[in-house]
Amino acid sequence: MDLVPALEEPLRQPLKSVLGPATAKVMAEHLGLLTVGDLLHHYPRRYEERGQLTQLADLPMDEHVTVVAQVADARLHTFASAKAPRGKGQRLEVTITDGSGRLQLVFFGAGVHKPHKELLPGTRAMFAGKVSVFNRRLQLAHPAYELLRGDPEESVETWAGALIPIYPATAKLESWKIGKAIQTVLPTAQEAVDPLPDSLREGRGLVPLPEALLKIHRPHTRADIEDARSRLKWDEAFVLQVALARRRHADAQLPAVAREPSPDGLLTAFDARLPFTLTEGQQRVSREIFADLATEHPMHRLLQGEVGSGKTMVALRAMLAVVDAGGQAAMLAPTEVLAQQHHRSIVEMLGELAEGGMLGGAEQATKVVLLTGSMGTAARRQALLDLTTGEAGIVIGTHALIEDKVQFHDLGLVVVDEQHRFGVEQRDALRGKGKQPPHLLVMTATPIPRTVAMTVFGDLETSVLDQLPAGRSPIASHVVPAADKPHFLARAWERVREEVENGHQAYVVCPRIGDEEDDPKKAGRKKPQESPEDAAEKRPPLAVLDVADHLAKGPLQGLRVEVLHGRMHPDDKDAVMRRFAAGETDVLVATTVIEVGVNVPNATAMVIMDADRFGVSQLHQLRGRVGRGSAPGLCLLVTEMPEASAARQRLNAVASTLDGFELSRIDLEQRREGDVLGQAQSGARTSLRMLAVIEDEEIIAEARQEATAVVAEDPELTRLPALRTALDALLDEEREQYLEKG
């Protein structure tokens, strides 16, 4: 964060390395730490107290942990195996305890000799490894360890102070080795330049940055840690909010064409056709959007709402308003299936209003065209012509809309569906097609908690649709533990049959297609003493083609089963979707191509195989495909993960609530804060190391206010060079582009 020569120094250089070359290499490759500054900002995850031990009882499954504990007993066993047929195989089992629980460590083969000599009963040490389950007991296999002798010969410096920092580590580099590396570079913390304006720091009673860095890595008391955390959280929140505030400030200076619907134009005619009343939420959000469209600088609005809350209707009304005002509107969809579906449903909703220039079209009608990569040449040429002449008021398309050949007569509004699927460059290219910057409406069906929206989309105004339209049915969700209770899975297929017998349809979702070449090298390798959890993790995810075949020949024999996945030809995909929508298919076995926008009201059941392989928000999205009609929906989450695992807790959370905003909070708390900044699109590492977006809502809101005031007064930050430096470091080139393009 601080671009100061001492802190900019690379950890690995050809001539002299700050650390050993091997350590520096692992830090770069596995932790993304390249400079002294990066290392100083690699903060401890938690601290151990000498007199107080980790709660072994609370160890998380599947995580890389570091624990401080005492050896209770150690036993060496010999056994026969393929490699040691004469009973010469050796296994060392060490039980450690911390008073709250016990944990077994296992070492095999040649790896038993050193721990057998060193890990004697009564010895205290730090142990690091991945928690797994074997014979229903927690264990660490081949953990790394560091003895805590506490004798005068022990490098007292390393363990000075009562608090031992435990760092986020990797299997290649244990926490205590990272700690030692940080002790080496800690003196340079004195040279860190403080990005916070003095008035802000003093006004909020925050410690200076060099002091915060010393206290976070070498605290003497819990109060030191609190001081350091408060300060470092403010750094992250404030610098990020300044970046977003500058972006908002710059956008407010851009010109745009104000677009106001004519009183008796297309929008009025469309509203008159609607067979239902808009929900209060839809009316409120439409008013917010129309107010933005009527201004002379570009709208930047995020429209988020529950699955099925009617976002498409709101977006369509915004597009009609722009067409009314003489402009064109483009809707960008992430997949061809979705673009075709949007086009079909919009043309249906508009009726004769979508038949501009055609016999029988209404007087105010416009033309709605579809543009995708797989269209035939003639249809494509006609669509491009309609866009250039302005004949088509609305275009719906995929990435094909972004190509250089596509020219608009007067692009006034860009609607991006499912924002998280689109790279920044693509949105930017489309926005560049207007004579002046067009208005932008971003829709997402993954509800985002308010603070996250402020952190990630701090430059967008946010509108939320939290009511479901009348007539939507409740969805019951259940976890099906296939490994513990195989009869539950058999019952799941019976439920699917029952739904079909009642005249409904079902989806079965799998994480993989199944036509890939599996790596023969990886097949048939099994680790010694592999836990059931590891086995479930390591087998390839279930695949559409295999599951469809198994179902058609077995549990769902006699039903009409079809498959749908992303590698099919677009025409085939469209044909499968049409048959399913028409009720000619009973069960559709698909990948996540059905995740967004697919609307088949007669589909009432969904079975998600290997549900633990999907994220919380994705499961919520998928589940939103059922219960879209008058019959209640059913979603079954099938998993082989054991009950104690984090994956099962995640699935239980999804099954227990239909509130997408609540689930997105759970998702974030579980995934930790690092995944927030949209790095998938910026390609940059996360800048949030200390700030937890959900916990630190207040800091983020206050930092936003402070940042807005600072930028209003001094947009170029000329009077705050240290803040400017910190900003440049946060917004390395890629992320700068990410924010600019938004």
XYZ file of C-alpha atoms in Angstrom:
742
model
C 0.000 0.000 0.000
C 2.915 2.317 0.719
C 5.180 2.943 -2.201
C 8.308 3.956 -0.271
C 11.705 2.818 -1.527
C 12.382 0.625 1.556
C 8.915 -0.900 1.373
C 9.049 -1.237 -2.402
C 12.140 -3.423 -2.191
C 11.447 -6.830 -3.785
C 11.710 -9.835 -1.465
C 13.500 -11.722 -4.240
C 16.222 -10.142 -6.369
C 19.012 -11.619 -8.491
C 21.864 -10.253 -6.347
C 20.686 -10.049 -2.758
C 17.380 -11.243 -1.394
C 15.768 -9.747 1.695
C 14.806 -13.354 2.559
C 16.259 -16.665 1.409
C 15.492 -17.169 -2.322
C 13.421 -20.312 -1.637
C 11.237 -18.545 0.957
C 10.832 -15.490 -1.279
C 9.785 -17.749 -4.179
C 7.088 -19.523 -2.121
C 5.823 -16.164 -0.825
C 5.495 -14.828 -4.356
C 3.858 -17.929 -5.823
C 1.579 -19.015 -2.994
C 0.813 -15.846 -1.034
C 1.251 -13.157 -3.715
C 3.804 -11.308 -1.545
C 6.423 -9.602 -3.724
C 7.796 -6.631 -1.772
C 8.745 -5.749 1.795
C 5.550 -3.659 1.938
C 3.418 -6.649 0.866
C 4.955 -8.744 3.634
C 4.337 -6.055 6.276
C 0.692 -6.002 5.192
C 0.366 -9.797 5.563
C -1.327 -9.623 8.947
C -1.720 -12.365 11.575
C -5.057 -14.169 11.364
C -5.150 -14.550 15.165
C -2.824 -14.764 18.188
C -1.966 -17.545 20.625
C -1.317 -16.744 24.243
C 1.436 -18.656 25.994
C -0.785 -19.676 28.863
C -3.888 -20.201 26.764
C -4.287 -22.850 24.126
C -6.312 -23.104 20.922
C -9.619 -24.809 21.334
C -8.950 -28.089 19.578
C -12.647 -28.789 20.008
C -13.481 -26.018 17.512
C -11.151 -26.930 14.647
C -12.682 -26.273 11.227
C -12.737 -29.192 8.796
C -10.611 -28.937 5.709
C -8.754 -25.801 6.742
C -5.043 -25.321 7.117
C -4.664 -24.681 10.864
C -1.915 -23.851 13.329
C -2.427 -25.034 16.914
C -0.377 -24.821 20.088
C -0.748 -27.946 22.240
C 0.960 -30.497 24.428
C 1.794 -34.111 23.527
C -0.327 -36.509 25.616
C 1.035 -39.762 24.186
C 2.884 -41.170 21.170
C 2.685 -44.715 19.781
C 4.649 -46.310 16.959
C 2.793 -49.076 15.046
C 4.154 -51.445 12.424
C 1.924 -52.831 9.685
C 2.090 -54.706 6.402
C 1.346 -52.859 3.166
C 2.007 -53.150 -0.567
C 5.248 -51.211 -0.122
C 6.273 -53.033 3.066
C 4.809 -56.550 2.759
C 6.742 -58.016 5.717
C 5.109 -55.853 8.350
C 7.866 -53.248 8.079
C 5.512 -50.306 7.436
C 5.622 -47.748 10.251
C 2.950 -45.359 11.474
C 3.436 -42.937 14.366
C 0.261 -41.792 16.132
C 0.654 -38.818 18.451
C -2.228 -37.512 20.543
C -2.068 -33.833 21.496
C -4.327 -31.964 23.901
C -5.044 -28.418 24.958
C -7.507 -29.105 27.732
C -10.505 -28.432 25.463
C -10.102 -31.397 23.181
C -7.737 -33.965 21.730
C -6.377 -34.295 18.224
C -4.503 -37.128 16.575
C -1.385 -36.562 14.478
C -0.175 -39.295 12.104
C 3.196 -39.737 10.436
C 4.088 -42.549 7.996
C 7.149 -44.321 6.630
C 10.482 -42.531 6.828
C 8.631 -39.480 8.138
C 8.223 -41.091 11.612
C 11.837 -40.948 12.813
C 12.271 -37.254 13.687
C 8.852 -36.780 15.408
C 9.324 -40.094 17.250
C 12.484 -38.678 18.843
C 11.121 -35.172 19.453
C 7.405 -35.438 20.250
C 7.662 -37.033 23.690
C 4.757 -36.828 26.174
C 4.718 -33.429 27.896
C 6.425 -31.610 24.956
C 4.726 -28.358 23.851
C 4.840 -27.297 20.223
C 3.090 -25.432 17.428
C 1.603 -27.803 14.830
C 0.408 -26.860 11.334
C -1.515 -28.961 8.837
C -4.857 -29.600 7.166
C -7.629 -30.962 9.372
C -9.189 -34.155 8.015
C -11.420 -36.895 9.388
C -10.333 -40.515 9.718
C -12.480 -43.144 11.431
C -14.805 -40.293 12.451
C -11.990 -38.581 14.385
C -10.222 -35.351 13.554
C -6.582 -35.713 12.580
C -3.618 -33.895 11.049
C -1.549 -36.074 8.697
C 2.184 -35.228 8.563
C 1.833 -31.822 10.239
C 4.806 -29.472 10.317
C 5.744 -28.516 13.870
C 7.999 -26.198 15.853
C 8.893 -27.112 19.447
C 8.260 -24.493 22.147
C 11.084 -25.256 24.548
C 11.130 -21.949 26.385
C 14.722 -22.593 27.461
C 17.426 -19.902 27.322
C 18.959 -21.363 24.123
C 15.644 -20.952 22.244
C 15.771 -17.758 20.168
C 13.905 -15.716 22.746
C 13.263 -12.963 20.189
C 11.084 -15.235 18.056
C 8.737 -16.022 20.912
C 9.084 -12.683 22.725
C 5.944 -11.250 24.252
C 3.048 -13.271 25.528
C 1.227 -13.277 22.184
C 2.292 -15.521 19.319
C 0.981 -14.267 15.936
C -0.538 -16.996 13.740
C -0.314 -16.009 10.060
C -2.419 -17.132 7.090
C -0.072 -19.836 5.820
C 0.163 -22.441 3.091
C 1.229 -26.069 3.117
C 4.558 -24.879 1.669
C 5.256 -22.228 4.304
C 4.177 -22.549 7.929
C 2.992 -19.657 10.060
C 6.133 -19.484 12.214
C 8.398 -19.239 9.146
C 6.315 -16.309 7.883
C 6.604 -14.798 11.375
C 10.391 -15.047 11.262
C 10.483 -13.416 7.804
C 8.318 -10.543 9.062
C 10.612 -10.014 12.078
C 13.462 -9.560 9.550
C 11.705 -6.714 7.687
C 9.814 -5.154 10.627
C 12.359 -2.333 11.213
C 11.461 -0.862 7.778
C 7.894 -0.243 9.050
C 9.268 3.024 10.499
C 9.523 4.320 6.936
C 5.886 3.683 6.005
C 4.227 6.857 4.719
C 0.841 7.526 6.317
C -2.008 7.841 3.772
C -4.613 9.212 6.224
C -4.915 13.007 6.422
C -3.690 14.172 9.879
C -7.019 15.803 10.698
C -8.884 12.540 10.048
C -6.388 10.417 12.007
C -6.314 12.735 15.009
C -10.056 13.361 14.910
C -10.740 9.624 15.159
C -7.922 8.874 17.616
C -6.109 6.457 15.289
C -2.432 5.516 15.820
C 0.162 6.418 13.122
C 0.789 3.758 10.458
C 4.347 2.705 11.521
C 3.072 2.154 15.065
C 0.082 0.149 13.776
C 2.384 -2.149 11.765
C 4.634 -2.787 14.790
C 1.663 -3.460 17.036
C -0.075 -5.848 14.644
C 3.046 -8.023 14.244
C 4.524 -7.722 17.768
C 1.736 -6.923 20.189
C 2.425 -6.990 23.911
C -1.225 -6.800 24.903
C -4.652 -7.375 23.389
C -5.099 -3.577 23.431
C -2.124 -3.241 21.032
C -3.901 -5.541 18.588
C -7.133 -3.529 18.825
C -5.275 -0.219 18.207
C -3.540 -1.676 15.180
C -6.679 -3.282 13.732
C -8.791 -0.113 14.040
C -6.103 1.853 12.274
C -5.418 -0.651 9.472
C -9.130 -1.162 8.771
C -9.500 2.587 8.316
C -6.608 2.626 5.838
C -8.266 0.021 3.644
C -11.772 1.444 3.860
C -10.692 5.046 3.323
C -8.294 4.520 0.399
C -10.859 2.336 -1.374
C -13.670 4.847 -0.792
C -11.456 7.680 -2.072
C -10.946 5.684 -5.294
C -14.717 5.263 -5.664
C -15.474 8.880 -4.692
C -13.067 10.136 -7.380
C -14.805 7.885 -9.865
C -18.246 9.276 -8.904
C -16.879 12.813 -9.080
C -15.444 12.222 -12.585
C -18.678 10.636 -13.818
C -20.704 13.593 -12.599
C -18.646 15.810 -14.936
C -19.454 13.729 -18.064
C -22.173 14.920 -20.460
C -25.096 12.668 -21.432
C -28.338 13.159 -23.321
C -31.335 13.479 -20.984
C -33.996 10.942 -22.007
C -37.586 11.604 -20.943
C -40.473 9.428 -22.126
C -43.179 11.207 -24.149
C -46.539 11.359 -22.314
C -48.471 9.179 -24.762
C -45.676 7.152 -26.326
C -44.440 3.597 -26.236
C -44.132 3.339 -22.432
C -47.719 4.484 -21.850
C -48.997 2.077 -24.495
C -47.014 -0.771 -22.903
C -48.255 -0.024 -19.373
C -51.831 -0.033 -20.686
C -51.311 -3.563 -22.064
C -50.019 -5.072 -18.793
C -52.421 -7.709 -17.429
C -51.196 -7.055 -13.836
C -50.211 -4.157 -11.610
C -46.537 -3.500 -10.927
C -45.450 -4.128 -7.320
C -44.792 -1.084 -5.156
C -41.080 -1.889 -5.375
C -41.142 -1.975 -9.169
C -42.925 1.380 -9.274
C -40.478 2.961 -6.796
C -37.379 1.674 -8.624
C -38.797 2.786 -11.993
C -39.246 6.309 -10.601
C -35.584 6.325 -9.423
C -34.417 5.193 -12.872
C -36.583 7.689 -14.786
C -35.272 10.525 -12.595
C -31.680 9.494 -13.468
C -32.452 9.173 -17.182
C -33.814 12.721 -17.208
C -30.478 14.247 -16.107
C -27.646 15.429 -18.315
C -24.927 13.206 -16.905
C -24.846 9.423 -17.287
C -26.920 7.274 -14.960
C -24.874 4.579 -13.185
C -27.359 2.440 -11.328
C -27.219 -1.053 -9.868
C -30.581 -2.810 -9.819
C -30.527 -5.756 -7.501
C -33.305 -7.988 -6.429
C -34.360 -11.436 -5.442
C -34.622 -14.150 -8.044
C -37.964 -13.504 -9.734
C -38.593 -10.047 -8.266
C -39.336 -8.627 -11.724
C -36.063 -6.893 -12.620
C -36.536 -7.588 -16.340
C -39.867 -5.738 -16.289
C -38.226 -2.684 -14.673
C -35.354 -2.780 -17.186
C -37.780 -3.098 -20.112
C -39.736 -0.027 -18.963
C -36.442 1.922 -18.755
C -35.567 0.810 -22.308
C -38.996 1.868 -23.586
C -38.613 5.288 -21.951
C -35.316 5.797 -23.827
C -36.840 4.644 -27.137
C -39.699 7.082 -26.516
C -37.141 9.853 -26.171
C -35.639 9.001 -29.574
C -32.706 6.845 -28.374
C -31.834 3.151 -28.579
C -31.365 0.674 -25.752
C -29.080 -2.375 -25.676
C -29.356 -5.292 -23.282
C -26.230 -7.375 -22.796
C -26.814 -10.969 -21.623
C -24.091 -13.388 -20.498
C -25.135 -16.425 -22.596
C -26.885 -17.117 -25.896
C -29.577 -19.143 -24.122
C -30.348 -16.125 -21.949
C -30.198 -13.596 -24.800
C -32.665 -15.712 -26.830
C -34.921 -16.100 -23.829
C -34.897 -12.337 -23.045
C -35.632 -11.592 -26.699
C -38.545 -14.038 -26.778
C -40.087 -12.821 -23.533
C -39.660 -9.106 -24.388
C -41.241 -9.589 -27.831
C -44.119 -11.492 -26.181
C -44.639 -8.797 -23.538
C -44.637 -6.029 -26.146
C -46.913 -7.809 -28.649
C -47.715 -5.493 -31.561
C -45.528 -2.804 -29.908
C -42.512 -4.871 -31.009
C -43.577 -4.828 -34.659
C -42.252 -1.416 -35.668
C -42.373 -0.897 -39.436
C -44.415 -4.073 -39.945
C -47.963 -4.498 -41.118
C -50.182 -4.758 -38.044
C -47.589 -3.110 -35.800
C -48.904 -0.494 -33.393
C -48.420 3.179 -34.183
C -45.836 3.750 -31.426
C -44.140 0.374 -32.094
C -40.405 -0.164 -32.362
C -38.365 -3.095 -33.588
C -36.695 -5.506 -31.137
C -33.692 -7.323 -32.616
C -31.517 -10.164 -31.370
C -27.779 -10.265 -32.061
C -25.705 -13.323 -31.119
C -22.511 -14.884 -32.438
C -24.204 -17.933 -33.942
C -26.821 -16.154 -36.088
C -26.916 -16.810 -39.839
C -25.285 -14.192 -42.085
C -28.518 -12.799 -43.562
C -30.256 -12.393 -40.191
C -27.129 -10.824 -38.756
C -26.779 -8.371 -41.648
C -30.417 -7.295 -41.239
C -29.992 -6.836 -37.455
C -26.875 -4.685 -37.968
C -28.719 -2.586 -40.557
C -31.677 -2.051 -38.187
C -29.273 -0.805 -35.507
C -27.416 1.612 -37.791
C -30.588 3.152 -39.230
C -32.268 3.394 -35.827
C -35.145 1.186 -37.040
C -34.493 -1.106 -34.047
C -35.124 0.712 -30.765
C -34.127 -2.285 -28.634
C -31.357 -4.816 -29.203
C -30.686 -7.846 -27.038
C -27.454 -9.696 -27.474
C -24.365 -11.390 -26.145
C -20.739 -10.355 -26.571
C -21.535 -10.089 -30.289
C -22.916 -6.594 -29.528
C -19.441 -5.412 -28.651
C -17.768 -6.177 -31.971
C -16.414 -3.287 -34.027
C -18.908 -3.896 -36.852
C -21.853 -3.036 -34.604
C -22.875 0.614 -35.041
C -25.818 2.302 -33.323
C -27.876 5.206 -34.620
C -28.114 6.758 -31.112
C -27.331 4.507 -28.149
C -28.985 5.974 -25.043
C -29.068 3.150 -22.488
C -27.031 0.016 -21.809
C -28.587 -2.639 -19.564
C -26.139 -5.287 -18.358
C -27.775 -8.458 -17.095
C -25.926 -10.468 -14.451
C -23.074 -8.054 -13.962
C -20.712 -10.592 -12.377
C -20.511 -12.537 -15.641
C -19.147 -9.614 -17.627
C -15.620 -8.383 -17.888
C -15.110 -4.683 -17.467
C -13.619 -4.297 -20.935
C -16.800 -5.633 -22.507
C -19.070 -3.183 -20.717
C -16.676 -0.391 -21.576
C -16.617 -1.297 -25.274
C -20.412 -1.179 -25.414
C -20.565 2.133 -23.574
C -18.103 3.521 -26.125
C -20.673 2.995 -28.908
C -22.785 5.993 -27.905
C -22.202 9.462 -29.406
C -22.071 10.587 -25.779
C -21.712 8.222 -22.811
C -25.010 6.281 -22.600
C -26.850 5.720 -19.323
C -25.953 2.423 -17.624
C -28.190 0.049 -15.675
C -26.531 -3.013 -14.165
C -28.820 -5.828 -12.988
C -27.823 -8.574 -10.611
C -29.922 -11.371 -9.187
C -27.304 -12.195 -6.579
C -28.481 -9.961 -3.763
C -25.593 -8.047 -2.236
C -25.645 -6.700 1.337
C -25.661 -2.904 1.441
C -22.088 -2.542 2.685
C -20.744 -4.858 0.045
C -22.592 -2.875 -2.587
C -20.993 0.281 -1.140
C -17.551 -1.330 -1.280
C -17.767 -2.990 -4.650
C -20.191 -0.752 -6.516
C -19.542 2.390 -4.507
C -19.688 4.353 -7.725
C -23.188 3.099 -8.605
C -26.437 4.241 -7.090
C -28.282 1.173 -5.829
C -31.952 0.241 -6.256
C -33.307 -2.829 -4.485
C -36.362 -4.918 -5.370
C -37.167 -6.950 -2.297
C -40.802 -7.915 -2.908
C -41.802 -10.903 -4.996
C -44.630 -10.331 -7.495
C -47.988 -11.881 -6.567
C -48.444 -15.485 -7.617
C -44.899 -16.712 -6.924
C -44.865 -19.947 -4.920
C -42.720 -20.901 -1.932
C -39.758 -23.241 -2.474
C -38.959 -25.978 0.050
C -35.243 -26.881 0.197
C -33.665 -29.952 1.806
C -30.133 -31.334 2.088
C -29.814 -34.962 0.897
C -26.754 -36.587 2.561
C -26.093 -39.248 -0.090
C -23.103 -40.863 1.659
C -24.608 -41.074 5.186
C -28.141 -41.941 4.053
C -28.253 -43.452 0.530
C -32.008 -44.144 0.893
C -32.569 -40.359 0.992
C -31.188 -40.143 -2.553
C -33.479 -42.964 -3.719
C -36.382 -41.023 -2.183
C -35.255 -37.866 -4.035
C -35.697 -39.627 -7.399
C -39.127 -40.881 -6.274
C -40.093 -37.257 -5.511
C -39.021 -36.248 -9.041
C -41.244 -39.013 -10.461
C -44.165 -37.819 -8.319
C -43.782 -34.247 -9.627
C -43.773 -35.521 -13.229
C -46.817 -37.750 -12.558
C -48.603 -34.617 -11.301
C -47.993 -32.976 -14.679
C -44.865 -30.977 -13.700
C -41.207 -31.018 -14.776
C -37.834 -31.132 -13.044
C -34.218 -29.997 -13.402
C -31.172 -32.027 -12.345
C -28.048 -29.854 -12.113
C -24.469 -31.196 -12.239
C -21.160 -29.335 -11.893
C -19.523 -30.867 -14.994
C -20.435 -31.774 -18.599
C -18.596 -35.105 -18.753
C -17.223 -35.105 -22.292
C -13.779 -33.895 -21.169
C -10.761 -36.169 -21.381
C -9.950 -37.172 -17.823
C -6.251 -37.043 -16.981
C -5.085 -40.687 -17.007
C -2.114 -39.808 -14.754
C -4.470 -38.729 -11.997
C -6.658 -41.808 -12.182
C -6.097 -44.661 -9.811
C -3.866 -42.783 -7.358
C -4.981 -43.083 -3.771
C -3.234 -41.491 -0.816
C -2.549 -43.652 2.237
C -5.273 -43.434 4.860
C -7.495 -41.170 2.779
C -10.434 -39.868 4.758
C -13.978 -40.154 3.338
C -13.981 -36.372 3.136
C -10.842 -36.363 0.993
C -12.242 -39.119 -1.186
C -15.428 -37.074 -1.778
C -13.292 -34.016 -2.525
C -10.975 -35.841 -4.912
C -13.371 -37.758 -7.096
C -14.270 -35.720 -10.163
C -17.547 -33.793 -9.812
C -20.602 -35.587 -11.185
C -21.193 -34.945 -14.876
C -24.354 -34.203 -16.877
C -23.817 -36.916 -19.494
C -23.136 -39.692 -16.940
C -25.967 -38.676 -14.606
C -28.496 -38.357 -17.468
C -27.539 -41.811 -18.719
C -27.774 -43.334 -15.213
C -31.180 -41.721 -14.554
C -32.690 -42.658 -17.912
C -31.680 -46.303 -17.453
C -32.365 -46.454 -13.710
C -34.332 -44.339 -11.230
C -36.143 -42.229 -13.881
C -36.597 -44.933 -16.523
C -39.598 -44.244 -18.739
C -39.477 -40.446 -18.263
C -38.391 -38.130 -21.083
C -34.870 -37.045 -20.012
C -32.783 -34.542 -22.031
C -29.436 -32.815 -21.471
C -28.373 -29.165 -21.792
C -24.845 -27.790 -21.439
C -22.630 -24.986 -22.681
C -20.723 -26.963 -25.301
C -23.802 -27.854 -27.354
C -24.451 -26.027 -30.634
C -26.564 -22.899 -29.905
C -29.413 -24.158 -32.144
C -29.472 -27.467 -30.250
C -29.492 -25.636 -26.913
C -32.357 -23.466 -28.064
C -34.292 -26.504 -29.329
C -33.828 -28.332 -25.985
C -35.005 -25.245 -24.061
C -38.036 -24.856 -26.335
C -39.033 -28.508 -25.856
C -38.637 -28.179 -22.111
C -40.628 -24.935 -22.026
C -43.356 -26.598 -24.142
C -43.588 -29.505 -21.682
C -42.261 -32.078 -24.161
C -39.403 -33.040 -21.788
C -39.956 -34.264 -18.218
C -36.480 -33.900 -16.760
C -33.694 -31.600 -17.936
C -30.197 -32.630 -16.782
C -28.060 -29.506 -17.133
C -24.993 -27.583 -16.025
C -25.348 -24.087 -14.571
C -26.340 -22.735 -18.019
C -29.838 -22.683 -16.512
C -28.660 -20.528 -13.588
C -29.995 -17.199 -14.754
C -33.141 -16.054 -16.446
C -34.494 -19.422 -17.575
C -38.234 -19.252 -16.996
C -40.360 -22.409 -17.145
C -43.273 -21.973 -14.695
C -44.230 -25.660 -14.950
C -40.839 -26.821 -13.567
C -41.386 -27.474 -9.862
C -38.470 -29.662 -8.718
C -34.707 -29.321 -8.857
C -32.073 -31.804 -7.706
C -28.558 -30.321 -7.443
C -25.885 -33.040 -7.495
C -22.613 -32.389 -5.602
C -24.263 -29.243 -4.280
C -21.205 -28.568 -2.100
C -19.259 -27.729 -5.286
C -21.377 -24.574 -5.842
C -21.261 -21.268 -3.974
C -24.129 -20.142 -1.749
C -25.281 -17.400 -4.121
C -25.112 -19.764 -7.081
C -27.285 -22.338 -5.286
C -29.804 -19.597 -4.491
C -29.766 -18.517 -8.143
C -30.311 -22.090 -9.370
C -33.096 -22.723 -6.901
C -34.884 -19.645 -8.268
C -35.618 -21.600 -11.465
C -38.382 -23.583 -9.697
C -41.555 -22.355 -8.012
C -42.072 -19.786 -10.773
C -45.697 -20.783 -11.319
C -48.644 -21.463 -9.057
C -47.366 -24.855 -7.783
C -44.863 -24.911 -4.873
C -41.210 -25.595 -5.703
C -38.869 -28.240 -4.290
C -35.058 -28.048 -4.263
C -32.933 -31.005 -3.114
C -29.232 -30.384 -2.395
C -27.357 -33.681 -2.775
C -23.928 -33.989 -1.110
C -21.484 -36.629 0.087
C -19.796 -34.307 2.571
C -19.819 -35.390 6.252
C -22.101 -33.622 8.669
C -19.343 -31.738 10.521
C -17.875 -30.140 7.383
C -18.086 -26.444 6.493
C -19.594 -27.488 3.136
C -22.561 -29.098 4.913
C -23.091 -26.027 7.102
C -23.198 -23.928 3.951
C -25.852 -26.192 2.419
C -27.872 -26.163 5.652
C -27.836 -22.356 5.493
C -29.180 -22.387 1.922
C -31.892 -24.885 2.881
C -32.928 -22.826 5.907
C -33.732 -19.486 4.239
C -35.069 -18.082 0.969
C -33.749 -14.601 1.760
C -31.028 -13.913 -0.793
C -29.657 -10.934 1.139
C -29.230 -13.096 4.257
C -27.545 -15.829 2.174
C -25.153 -13.373 0.578
C -24.069 -12.294 4.071
C -23.456 -15.935 5.036
C -21.597 -16.483 1.784
C -19.310 -13.535 2.435
C -18.677 -14.435 6.047
C -17.684 -17.920 4.940
C -15.588 -16.970 1.940
C -13.918 -14.197 3.930
C -13.576 -10.718 2.653
C -10.980 -11.251 -0.065
C -13.360 -12.090 -2.882
C -15.124 -8.782 -2.807
C -13.404 -6.310 -5.084
C -14.356 -8.005 -8.310
C -10.797 -9.178 -8.831
C -12.084 -11.828 -11.163
C -12.567 -8.887 -13.483
C -9.633 -6.729 -12.486
C -7.123 -9.545 -12.365
C -5.631 -7.887 -9.298
C -5.144 -9.241 -5.813
C -7.637 -8.165 -3.206
C -6.779 -5.009 -1.308
C -8.836 -6.040 1.699
C -6.637 -7.777 4.220
C -8.007 -6.474 7.496
C -11.421 -5.096 6.622
C -14.315 -7.547 6.903
C -17.027 -6.059 4.737
C -19.884 -7.466 6.774
C -18.521 -6.794 10.270
C -17.125 -3.381 9.526
C -20.235 -1.769 8.085
C -19.859 1.355 10.219
C -16.242 1.992 9.239
C -17.103 1.620 5.545
C -20.039 4.051 5.818
C -17.945 6.613 7.757
C -14.989 6.226 5.399
C -17.323 6.877 2.474
C -18.470 10.173 4.032
C -14.890 11.269 4.784
C -13.713 10.272 1.304
C -16.551 12.132 -0.418
C -15.692 15.305 1.537
C -11.953 15.020 0.768
C -12.566 14.503 -2.967
C -15.128 17.320 -3.209
C -12.540 19.701 -1.776
C -9.476 18.392 -3.648
C -10.370 15.998 -6.518
C -6.729 15.572 -7.620
C -5.518 15.089 -3.997
C -2.772 17.656 -4.652
C -2.623 18.572 -0.956
C -2.449 14.920 0.148
C 0.575 13.360 -1.629
C 0.762 10.381 0.786
C -2.885 9.490 0.072
C -2.206 9.837 -3.650
C 0.718 7.386 -3.273
C -1.441 4.885 -1.390
C -4.117 5.242 -4.050
C -1.618 4.556 -6.844
C -0.538 1.414 -5.028
C -4.124 0.233 -4.543
C -5.039 1.076 -8.107
C -2.208 -0.593 -9.870
C -2.823 -0.275 -13.566
C -5.279 -3.142 -13.895
C -7.461 -2.115 -11.015
C -7.385 1.527 -12.126
C -8.855 0.379 -15.438
C -11.365 -1.763 -13.590
C -12.640 1.200 -11.618
C -12.585 3.511 -14.615
C -14.601 1.128 -16.700
C -16.850 -0.044 -13.896
